[in-house]
mmCIF file of C-alpha atoms in Angstrom:
data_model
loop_
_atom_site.group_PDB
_atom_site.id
_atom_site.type_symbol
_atom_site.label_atom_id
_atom_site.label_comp_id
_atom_site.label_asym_id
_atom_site.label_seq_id
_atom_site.Cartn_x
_atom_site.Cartn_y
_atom_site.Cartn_z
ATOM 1 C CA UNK A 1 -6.997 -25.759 33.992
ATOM 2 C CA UNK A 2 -8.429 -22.176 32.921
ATOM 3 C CA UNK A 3 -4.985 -19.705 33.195
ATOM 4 C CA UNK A 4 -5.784 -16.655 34.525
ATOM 5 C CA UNK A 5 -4.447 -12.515 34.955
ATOM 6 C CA UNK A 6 -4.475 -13.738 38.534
ATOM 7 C CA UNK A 7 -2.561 -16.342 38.086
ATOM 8 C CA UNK A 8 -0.050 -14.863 36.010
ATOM 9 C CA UNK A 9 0.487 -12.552 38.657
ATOM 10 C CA UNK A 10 0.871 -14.630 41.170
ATOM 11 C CA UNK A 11 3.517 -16.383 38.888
ATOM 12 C CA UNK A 12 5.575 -12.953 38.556
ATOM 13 C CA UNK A 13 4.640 -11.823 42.016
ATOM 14 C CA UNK A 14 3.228 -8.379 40.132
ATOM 15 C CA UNK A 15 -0.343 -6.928 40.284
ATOM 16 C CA UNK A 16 -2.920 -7.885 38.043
ATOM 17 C CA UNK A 17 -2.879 -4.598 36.499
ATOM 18 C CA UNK A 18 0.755 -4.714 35.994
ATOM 19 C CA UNK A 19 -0.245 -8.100 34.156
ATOM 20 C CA UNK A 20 -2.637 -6.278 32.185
ATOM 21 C CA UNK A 21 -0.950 -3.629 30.976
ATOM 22 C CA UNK A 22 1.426 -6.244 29.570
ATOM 23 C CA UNK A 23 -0.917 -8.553 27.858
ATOM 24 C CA UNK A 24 -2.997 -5.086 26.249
ATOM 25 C CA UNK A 25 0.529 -3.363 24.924
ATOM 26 C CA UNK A 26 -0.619 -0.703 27.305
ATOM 27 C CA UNK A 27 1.959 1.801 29.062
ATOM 28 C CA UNK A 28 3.066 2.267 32.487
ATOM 29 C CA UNK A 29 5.273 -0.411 33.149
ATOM 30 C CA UNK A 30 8.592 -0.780 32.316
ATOM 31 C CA UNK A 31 10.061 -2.846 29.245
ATOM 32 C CA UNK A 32 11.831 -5.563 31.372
ATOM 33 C CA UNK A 33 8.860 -6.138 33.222
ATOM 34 C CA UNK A 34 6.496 -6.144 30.187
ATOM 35 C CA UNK A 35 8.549 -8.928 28.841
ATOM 36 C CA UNK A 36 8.499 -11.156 31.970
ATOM 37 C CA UNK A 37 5.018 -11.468 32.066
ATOM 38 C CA UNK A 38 4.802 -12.005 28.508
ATOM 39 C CA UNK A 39 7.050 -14.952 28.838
ATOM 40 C CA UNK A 40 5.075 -16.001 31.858
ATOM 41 C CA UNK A 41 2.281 -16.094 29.841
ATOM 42 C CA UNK A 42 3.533 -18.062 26.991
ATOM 43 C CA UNK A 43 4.838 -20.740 29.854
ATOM 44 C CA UNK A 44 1.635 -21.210 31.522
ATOM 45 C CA UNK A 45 -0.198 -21.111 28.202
ATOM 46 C CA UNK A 46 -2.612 -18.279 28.879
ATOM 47 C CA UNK A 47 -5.420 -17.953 26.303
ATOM 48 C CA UNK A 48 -7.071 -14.170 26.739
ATOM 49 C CA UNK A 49 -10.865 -14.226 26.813
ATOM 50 C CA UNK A 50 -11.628 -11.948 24.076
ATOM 51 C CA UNK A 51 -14.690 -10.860 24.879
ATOM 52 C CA UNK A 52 -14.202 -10.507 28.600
ATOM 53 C CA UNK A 53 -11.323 -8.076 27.331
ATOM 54 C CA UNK A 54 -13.519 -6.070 24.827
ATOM 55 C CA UNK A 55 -16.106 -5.501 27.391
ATOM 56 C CA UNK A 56 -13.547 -4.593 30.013
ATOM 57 C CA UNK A 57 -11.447 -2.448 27.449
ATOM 58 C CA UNK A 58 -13.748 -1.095 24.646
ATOM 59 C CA UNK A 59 -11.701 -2.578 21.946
ATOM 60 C CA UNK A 60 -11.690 -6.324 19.863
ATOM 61 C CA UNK A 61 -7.838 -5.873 19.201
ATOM 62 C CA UNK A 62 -8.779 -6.519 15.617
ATOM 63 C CA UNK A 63 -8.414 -3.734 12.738
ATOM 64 C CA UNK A 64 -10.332 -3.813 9.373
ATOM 65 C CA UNK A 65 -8.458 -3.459 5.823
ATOM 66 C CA UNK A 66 -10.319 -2.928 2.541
ATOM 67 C CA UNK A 67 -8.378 -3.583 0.075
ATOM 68 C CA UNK A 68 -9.301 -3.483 -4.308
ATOM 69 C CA UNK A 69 -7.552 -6.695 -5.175
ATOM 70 C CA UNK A 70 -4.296 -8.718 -4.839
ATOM 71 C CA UNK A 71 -3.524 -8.043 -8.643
ATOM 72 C CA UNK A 72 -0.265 -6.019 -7.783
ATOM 73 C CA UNK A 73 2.289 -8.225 -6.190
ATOM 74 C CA UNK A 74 2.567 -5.075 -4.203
ATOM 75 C CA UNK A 75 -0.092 -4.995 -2.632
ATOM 76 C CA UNK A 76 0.070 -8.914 -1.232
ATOM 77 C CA UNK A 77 3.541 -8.127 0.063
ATOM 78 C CA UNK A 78 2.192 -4.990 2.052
ATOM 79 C CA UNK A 79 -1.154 -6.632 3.135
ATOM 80 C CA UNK A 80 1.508 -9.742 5.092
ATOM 81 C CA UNK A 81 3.846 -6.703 6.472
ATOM 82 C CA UNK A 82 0.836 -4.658 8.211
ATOM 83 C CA UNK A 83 -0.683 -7.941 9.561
ATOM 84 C CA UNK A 84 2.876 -8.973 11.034
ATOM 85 C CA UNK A 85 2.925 -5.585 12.749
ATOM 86 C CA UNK A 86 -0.422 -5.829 13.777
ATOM 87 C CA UNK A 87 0.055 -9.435 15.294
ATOM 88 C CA UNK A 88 3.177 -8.447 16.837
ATOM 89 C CA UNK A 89 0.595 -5.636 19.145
ATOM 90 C CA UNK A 90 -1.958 -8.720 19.974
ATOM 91 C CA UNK A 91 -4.114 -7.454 17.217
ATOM 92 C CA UNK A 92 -5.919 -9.404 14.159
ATOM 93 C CA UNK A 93 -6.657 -8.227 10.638
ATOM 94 C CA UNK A 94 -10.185 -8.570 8.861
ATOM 95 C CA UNK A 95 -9.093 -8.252 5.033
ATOM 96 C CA UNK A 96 -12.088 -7.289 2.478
ATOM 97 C CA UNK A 97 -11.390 -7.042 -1.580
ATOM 98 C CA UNK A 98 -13.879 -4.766 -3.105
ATOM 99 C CA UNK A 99 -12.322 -5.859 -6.425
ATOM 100 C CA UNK A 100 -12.722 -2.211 -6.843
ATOM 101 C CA UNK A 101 -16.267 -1.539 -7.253
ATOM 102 C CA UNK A 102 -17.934 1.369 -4.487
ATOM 103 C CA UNK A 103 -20.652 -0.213 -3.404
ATOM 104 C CA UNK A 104 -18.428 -3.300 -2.151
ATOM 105 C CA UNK A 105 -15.727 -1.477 -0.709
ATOM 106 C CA UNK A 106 -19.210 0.863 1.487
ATOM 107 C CA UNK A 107 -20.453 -2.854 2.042
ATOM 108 C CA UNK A 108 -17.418 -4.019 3.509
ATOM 109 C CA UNK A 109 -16.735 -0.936 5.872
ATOM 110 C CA UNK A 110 -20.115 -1.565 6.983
ATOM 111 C CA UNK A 111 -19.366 -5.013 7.470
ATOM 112 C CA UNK A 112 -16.347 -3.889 9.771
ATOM 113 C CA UNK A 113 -18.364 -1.483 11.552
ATOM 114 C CA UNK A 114 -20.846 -4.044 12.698
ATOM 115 C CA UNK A 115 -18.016 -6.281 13.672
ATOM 116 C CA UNK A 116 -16.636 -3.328 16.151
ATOM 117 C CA UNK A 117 -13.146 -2.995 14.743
ATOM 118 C CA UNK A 118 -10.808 -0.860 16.399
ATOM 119 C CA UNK A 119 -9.526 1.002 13.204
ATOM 120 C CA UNK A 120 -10.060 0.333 9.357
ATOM 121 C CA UNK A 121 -6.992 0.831 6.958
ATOM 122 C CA UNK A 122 -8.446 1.450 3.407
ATOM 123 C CA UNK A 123 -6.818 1.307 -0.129
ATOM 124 C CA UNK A 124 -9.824 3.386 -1.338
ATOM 125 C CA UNK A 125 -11.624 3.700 -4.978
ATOM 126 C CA UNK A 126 -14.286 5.762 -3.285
ATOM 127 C CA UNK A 127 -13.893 9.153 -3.291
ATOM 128 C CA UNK A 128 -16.054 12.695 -3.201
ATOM 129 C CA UNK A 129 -17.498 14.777 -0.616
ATOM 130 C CA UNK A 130 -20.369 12.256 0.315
ATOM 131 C CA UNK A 131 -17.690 9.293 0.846
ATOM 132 C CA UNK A 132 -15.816 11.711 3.067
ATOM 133 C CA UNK A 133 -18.869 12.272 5.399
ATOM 134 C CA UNK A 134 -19.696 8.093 5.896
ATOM 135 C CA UNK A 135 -15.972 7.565 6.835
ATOM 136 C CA UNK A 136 -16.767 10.657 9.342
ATOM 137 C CA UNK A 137 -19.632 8.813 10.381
ATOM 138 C CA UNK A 138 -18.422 5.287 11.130
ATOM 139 C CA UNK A 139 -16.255 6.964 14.110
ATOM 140 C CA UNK A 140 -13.496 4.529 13.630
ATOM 141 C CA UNK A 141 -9.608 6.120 12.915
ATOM 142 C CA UNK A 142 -9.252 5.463 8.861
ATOM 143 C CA UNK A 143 -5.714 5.452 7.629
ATOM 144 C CA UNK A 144 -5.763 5.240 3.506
ATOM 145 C CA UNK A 145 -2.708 4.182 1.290
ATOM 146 C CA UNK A 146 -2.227 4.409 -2.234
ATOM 147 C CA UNK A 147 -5.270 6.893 -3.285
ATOM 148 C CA UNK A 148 -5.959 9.659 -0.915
ATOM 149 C CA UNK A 149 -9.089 10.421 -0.269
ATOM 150 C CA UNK A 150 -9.301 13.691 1.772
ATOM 151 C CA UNK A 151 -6.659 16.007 4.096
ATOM 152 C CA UNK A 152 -9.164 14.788 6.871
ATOM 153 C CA UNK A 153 -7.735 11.298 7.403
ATOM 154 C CA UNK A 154 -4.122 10.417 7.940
ATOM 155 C CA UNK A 155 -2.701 9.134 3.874
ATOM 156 C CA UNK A 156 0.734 7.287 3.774
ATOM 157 C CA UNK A 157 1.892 6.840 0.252
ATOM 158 C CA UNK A 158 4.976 8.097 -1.464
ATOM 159 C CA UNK A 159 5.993 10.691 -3.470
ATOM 160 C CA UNK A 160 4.567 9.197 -6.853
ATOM 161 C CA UNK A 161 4.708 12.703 -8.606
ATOM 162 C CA UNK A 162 8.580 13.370 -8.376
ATOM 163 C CA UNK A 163 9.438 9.546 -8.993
ATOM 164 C CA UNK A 164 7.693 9.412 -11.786
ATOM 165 C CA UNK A 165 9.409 12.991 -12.902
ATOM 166 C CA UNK A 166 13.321 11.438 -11.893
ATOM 167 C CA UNK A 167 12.196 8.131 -13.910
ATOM 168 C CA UNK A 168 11.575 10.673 -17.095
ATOM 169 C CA UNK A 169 15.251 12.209 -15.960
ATOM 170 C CA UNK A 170 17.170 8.750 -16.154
ATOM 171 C CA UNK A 171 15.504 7.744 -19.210
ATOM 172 C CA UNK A 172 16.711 10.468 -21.182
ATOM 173 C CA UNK A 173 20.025 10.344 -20.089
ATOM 174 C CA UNK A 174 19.886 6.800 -21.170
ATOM 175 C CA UNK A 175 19.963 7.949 -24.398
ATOM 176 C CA UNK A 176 16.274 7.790 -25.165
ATOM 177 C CA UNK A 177 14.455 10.432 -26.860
ATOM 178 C CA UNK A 178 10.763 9.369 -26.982
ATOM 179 C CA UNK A 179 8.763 8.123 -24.142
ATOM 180 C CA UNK A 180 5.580 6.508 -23.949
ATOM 181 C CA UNK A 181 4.010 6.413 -20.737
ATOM 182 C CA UNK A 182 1.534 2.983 -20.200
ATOM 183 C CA UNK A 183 -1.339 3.000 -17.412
ATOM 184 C CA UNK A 184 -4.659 1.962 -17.035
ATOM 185 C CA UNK A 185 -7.632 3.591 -18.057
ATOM 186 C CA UNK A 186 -7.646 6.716 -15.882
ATOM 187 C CA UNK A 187 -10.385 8.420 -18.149
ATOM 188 C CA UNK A 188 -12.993 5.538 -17.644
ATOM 189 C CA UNK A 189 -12.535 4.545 -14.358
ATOM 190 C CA UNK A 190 -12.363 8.436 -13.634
ATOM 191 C CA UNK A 191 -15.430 8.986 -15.353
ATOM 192 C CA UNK A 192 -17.092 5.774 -13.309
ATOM 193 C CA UNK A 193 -16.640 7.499 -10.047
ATOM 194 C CA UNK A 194 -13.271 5.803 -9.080
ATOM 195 C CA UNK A 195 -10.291 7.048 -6.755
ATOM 196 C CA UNK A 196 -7.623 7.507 -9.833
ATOM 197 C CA UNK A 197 -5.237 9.748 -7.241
ATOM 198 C CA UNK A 198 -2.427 7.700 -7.251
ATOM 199 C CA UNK A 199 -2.563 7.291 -11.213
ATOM 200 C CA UNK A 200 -2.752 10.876 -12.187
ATOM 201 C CA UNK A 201 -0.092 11.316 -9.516
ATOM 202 C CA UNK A 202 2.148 9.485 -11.658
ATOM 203 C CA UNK A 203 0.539 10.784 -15.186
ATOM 204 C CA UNK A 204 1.713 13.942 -14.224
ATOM 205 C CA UNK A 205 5.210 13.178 -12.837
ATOM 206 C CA UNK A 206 5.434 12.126 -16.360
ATOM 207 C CA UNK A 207 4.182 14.818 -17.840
ATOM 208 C CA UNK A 208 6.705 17.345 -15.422
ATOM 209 C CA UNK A 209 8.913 15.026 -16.317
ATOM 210 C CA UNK A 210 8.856 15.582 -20.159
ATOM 211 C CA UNK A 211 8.856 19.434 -19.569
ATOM 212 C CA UNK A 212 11.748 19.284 -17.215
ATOM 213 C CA UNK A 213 14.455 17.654 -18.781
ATOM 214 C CA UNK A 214 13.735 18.391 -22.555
ATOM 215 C CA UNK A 215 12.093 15.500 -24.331
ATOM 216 C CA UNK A 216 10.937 17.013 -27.195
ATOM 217 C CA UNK A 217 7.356 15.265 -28.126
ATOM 218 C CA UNK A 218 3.781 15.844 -26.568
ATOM 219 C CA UNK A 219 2.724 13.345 -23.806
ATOM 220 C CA UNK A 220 2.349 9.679 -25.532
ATOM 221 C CA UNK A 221 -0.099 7.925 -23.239
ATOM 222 C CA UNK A 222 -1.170 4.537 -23.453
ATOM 223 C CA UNK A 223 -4.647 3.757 -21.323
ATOM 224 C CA UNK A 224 -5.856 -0.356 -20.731
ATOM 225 C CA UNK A 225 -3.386 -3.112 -22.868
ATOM 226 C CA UNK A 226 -5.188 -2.874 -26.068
ATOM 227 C CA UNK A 227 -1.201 -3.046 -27.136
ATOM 228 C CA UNK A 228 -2.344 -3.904 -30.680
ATOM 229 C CA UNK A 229 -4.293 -0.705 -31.337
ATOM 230 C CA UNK A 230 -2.121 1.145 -29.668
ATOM 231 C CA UNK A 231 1.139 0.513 -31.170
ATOM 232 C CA UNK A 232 -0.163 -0.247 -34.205
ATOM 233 C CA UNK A 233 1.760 2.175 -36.005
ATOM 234 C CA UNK A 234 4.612 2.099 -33.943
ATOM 235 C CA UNK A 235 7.878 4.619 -34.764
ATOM 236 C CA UNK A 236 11.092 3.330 -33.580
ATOM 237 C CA UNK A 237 13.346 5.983 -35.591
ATOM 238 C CA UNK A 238 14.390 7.450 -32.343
ATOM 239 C CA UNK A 239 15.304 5.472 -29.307
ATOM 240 C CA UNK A 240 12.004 4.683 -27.554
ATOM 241 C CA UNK A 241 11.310 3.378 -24.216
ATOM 242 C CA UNK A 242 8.256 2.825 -22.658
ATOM 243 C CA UNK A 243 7.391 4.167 -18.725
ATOM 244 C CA UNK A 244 4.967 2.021 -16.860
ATOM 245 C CA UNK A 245 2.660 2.908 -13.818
ATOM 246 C CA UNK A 246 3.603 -0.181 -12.428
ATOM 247 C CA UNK A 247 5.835 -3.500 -12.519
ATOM 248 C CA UNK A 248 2.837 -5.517 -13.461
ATOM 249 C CA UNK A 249 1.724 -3.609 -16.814
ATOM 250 C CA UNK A 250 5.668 -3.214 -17.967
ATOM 251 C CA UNK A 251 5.939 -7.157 -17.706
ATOM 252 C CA UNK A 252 2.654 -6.896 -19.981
ATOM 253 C CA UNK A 253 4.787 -4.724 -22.264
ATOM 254 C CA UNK A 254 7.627 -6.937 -21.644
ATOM 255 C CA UNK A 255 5.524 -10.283 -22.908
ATOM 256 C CA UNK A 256 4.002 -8.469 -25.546
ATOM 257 C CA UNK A 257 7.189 -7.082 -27.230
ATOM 258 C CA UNK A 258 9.100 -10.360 -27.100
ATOM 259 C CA UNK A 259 6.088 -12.434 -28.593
ATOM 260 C CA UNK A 260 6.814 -10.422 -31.584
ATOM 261 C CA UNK A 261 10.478 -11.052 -31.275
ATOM 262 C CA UNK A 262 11.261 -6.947 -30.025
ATOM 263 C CA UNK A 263 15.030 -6.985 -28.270
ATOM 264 C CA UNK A 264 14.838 -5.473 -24.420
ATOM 265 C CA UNK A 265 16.709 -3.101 -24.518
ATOM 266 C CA UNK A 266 17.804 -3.371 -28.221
ATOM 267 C CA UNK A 267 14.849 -2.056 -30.188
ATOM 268 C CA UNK A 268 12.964 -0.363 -26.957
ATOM 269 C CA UNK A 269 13.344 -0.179 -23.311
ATOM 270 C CA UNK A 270 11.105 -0.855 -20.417
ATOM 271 C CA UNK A 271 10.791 0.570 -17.081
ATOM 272 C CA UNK A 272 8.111 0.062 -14.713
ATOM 273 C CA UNK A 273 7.302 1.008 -10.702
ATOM 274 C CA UNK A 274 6.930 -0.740 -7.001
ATOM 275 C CA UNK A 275 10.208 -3.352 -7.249
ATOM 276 C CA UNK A 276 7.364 -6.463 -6.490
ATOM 277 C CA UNK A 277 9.312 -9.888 -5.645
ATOM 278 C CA UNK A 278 8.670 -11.616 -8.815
ATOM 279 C CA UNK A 279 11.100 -9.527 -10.352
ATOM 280 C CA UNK A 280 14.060 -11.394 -9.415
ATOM 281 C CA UNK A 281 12.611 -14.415 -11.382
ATOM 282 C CA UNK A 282 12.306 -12.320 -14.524
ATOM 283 C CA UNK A 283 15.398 -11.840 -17.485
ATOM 284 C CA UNK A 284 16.302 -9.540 -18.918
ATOM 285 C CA UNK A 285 16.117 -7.660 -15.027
ATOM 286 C CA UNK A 286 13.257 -5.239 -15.010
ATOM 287 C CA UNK A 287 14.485 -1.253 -14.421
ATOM 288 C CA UNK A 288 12.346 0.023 -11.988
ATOM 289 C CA UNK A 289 11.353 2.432 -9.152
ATOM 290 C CA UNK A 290 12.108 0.801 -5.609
ATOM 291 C CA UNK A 291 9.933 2.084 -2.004
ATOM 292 C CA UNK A 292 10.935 0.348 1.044
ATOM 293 C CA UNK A 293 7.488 -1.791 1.784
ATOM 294 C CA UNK A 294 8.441 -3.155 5.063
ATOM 295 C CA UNK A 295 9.093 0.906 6.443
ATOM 296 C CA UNK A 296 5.269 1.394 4.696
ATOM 297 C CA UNK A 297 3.488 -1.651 6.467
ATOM 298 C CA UNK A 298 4.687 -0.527 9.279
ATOM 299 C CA UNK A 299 4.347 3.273 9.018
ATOM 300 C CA UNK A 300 0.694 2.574 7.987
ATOM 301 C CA UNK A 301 -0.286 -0.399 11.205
ATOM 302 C CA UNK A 302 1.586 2.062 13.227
ATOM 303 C CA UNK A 303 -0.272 5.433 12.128
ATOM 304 C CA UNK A 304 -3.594 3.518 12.948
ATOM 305 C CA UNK A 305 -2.733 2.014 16.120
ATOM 306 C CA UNK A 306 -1.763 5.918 17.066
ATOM 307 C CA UNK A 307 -4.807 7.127 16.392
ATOM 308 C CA UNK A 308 -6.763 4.138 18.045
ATOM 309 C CA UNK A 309 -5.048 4.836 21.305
ATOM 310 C CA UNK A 310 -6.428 8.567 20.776
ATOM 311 C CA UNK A 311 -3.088 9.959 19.379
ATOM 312 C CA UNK A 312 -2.143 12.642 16.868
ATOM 313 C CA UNK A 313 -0.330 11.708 13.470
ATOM 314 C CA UNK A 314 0.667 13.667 10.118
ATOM 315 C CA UNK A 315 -1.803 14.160 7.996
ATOM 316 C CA UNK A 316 0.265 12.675 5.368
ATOM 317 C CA UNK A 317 3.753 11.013 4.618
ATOM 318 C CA UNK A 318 5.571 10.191 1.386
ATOM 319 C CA UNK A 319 7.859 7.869 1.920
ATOM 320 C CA UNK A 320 11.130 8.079 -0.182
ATOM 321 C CA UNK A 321 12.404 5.813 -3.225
ATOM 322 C CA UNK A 322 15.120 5.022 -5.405
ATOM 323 C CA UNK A 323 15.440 3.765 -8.959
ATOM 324 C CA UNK A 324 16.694 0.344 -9.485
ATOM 325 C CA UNK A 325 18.758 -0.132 -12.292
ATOM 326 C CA UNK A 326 18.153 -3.514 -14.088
ATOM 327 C CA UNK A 327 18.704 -4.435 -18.007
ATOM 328 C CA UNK A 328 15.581 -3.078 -19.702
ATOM 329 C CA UNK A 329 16.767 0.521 -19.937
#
């Protein structure tokens, strides 16, 4: 037997629109009453026709998220907290990986578009004035994390600049007194048309960084993991330590110095960014910069489901962090 709004009513003794209401996560009713025919649902195993409801309601209760690759343990771990949120509203998640590369990530929006999402969240590498005018075009609500791509659509991200700045600060009063500062290749993937916000965000809290709190050497920058060119001539006279854009290049630095039998922290320190899970598997305990993920999954599924239901939200929010002291510094 086919369970229907109708009968679900009938089950709570409400209206069908009350019913409704509850099923669509739509106001106007009150909490307790939301929850009772929710339950009621669940009991008489109602299954929603979803295309009935789109052409009733205008929406497919499913969002779009373009994403350039699972590489950061990061990014996995945020993906799984905005779909939970998103489930826990009745919607569904369409994930693309552009593997960062333009034309995929324009190929998969389009893809979305077609497929009448209700909102896209994007982790863009697209970025300049033309980009800025499709998104306009697609008239969906865009929410973008990590790079920013213009004031125009609502960014959630956090404060990369002054973390990277306060990671400079505890380094030096560590003891340390040279600082290396390990990334990928902004220049290239600059120079190849890429989204490199975040990055430079985080080059130049460095950079601040070095100004502020009087470490006495010109920026020492480290683009890609060509580790053997670039420490080549390595000077560990004064205490060194090395400040990655992320917990996935300092384990690279990590391997690489204890392959050639380095001591972390003895002869150099490490300290890298994001806090990702696999750190608790790793020894010597990785120093790093911490960001609550679960408050940004849900800030970002949030944000978007505002401005789906024709609401206004910042333009932008930095979320806070803290710095997680391990055994590499």
């Amino acid at each position: 037997m086919h369970i229907t709004i109708k009968d679900i009513a009938r089950h709570c003794g409400v209206s069908e629109g009350t019913v409704d209401r509850a099923i669509n996560n739509r106001p106007g009713i009150k909490e307790s009453t939301r929850r009772r025919v929710l339950e009621a649902a669940k009991l008489l195993n109602y299954k929603p026709n979803r295309i009935a409801q789109s052409l009733a309601t205008g929406r497919t209760m499913t969002i779009g998220i373009i994403c350039f690759d699972l590489y950061n343990n990061f990014f996995t771990s945020l993906i799984d907290i905005i779909e939970a949120n998103a489930k826990s509203k009745g919607y569904f998640i369409n994930l693309i990986l552009t593997h960062r590369d333009r034309k995929k990530e324009t190929d998969g929006i389009q893809y979305l578009v077609e497929r009448l999402v209700d909102g896209i969240i994007i982790f863009p590498v697209g970025i300049g004035e033309r980009y800025v005018e499709y998104l306009k075009s697609i008239k969906r609500p865009v929410v973008t994390i990590y790079n920013k791509i213009s004031d125009e659509f609502a960014h959630i991200s956090v404060d990369d600049c002054s973390a990277m700045s306060d990671a400079v600060k505890y380094i030096k009063s560590k003891g340390y007194e040279r600082i290396y500062f390990i990334t990928p290749a902004i220049g290239i993937q600059e120079k190849n048309g890429l989204n490199v916000y975040t990055l430079k965000r985080r080059l130049n809290g460095y950079i601040n960084g070095l100004r502020a709190y009087g470490i006495n050497h010109d920026p020492l920058i480290v683009e890609g993991m060509d580790f053997d060119r670039a420490f080549k001539n390595l000077d560990l006279s004064q205490k060194t330590a090395m400040l990655c854009v992320n917990d996935t290049y300092a384990l690279e630095v990590m391997r690489y110095f204890r392959e050639r039998n380095y001591s972390i922290p003895g002869d150099l320190g490490i300290m890298g960014y994001d806090n990702i899970d696999v750190l608790k598997y790793i020894k010597p305990r990785l120093t790093t910069i911490e960001y609550h993920v679960e408050k940004m999954g849900e800030l970002v599924f949030n944000t978007l489901f505002d401005l789906i239901n024709g609401k206004q939200v910042p333009p932008e929010i930095l979320l806070d962090y803290n710095i997680v002291e391990g055994e590499t510094i």
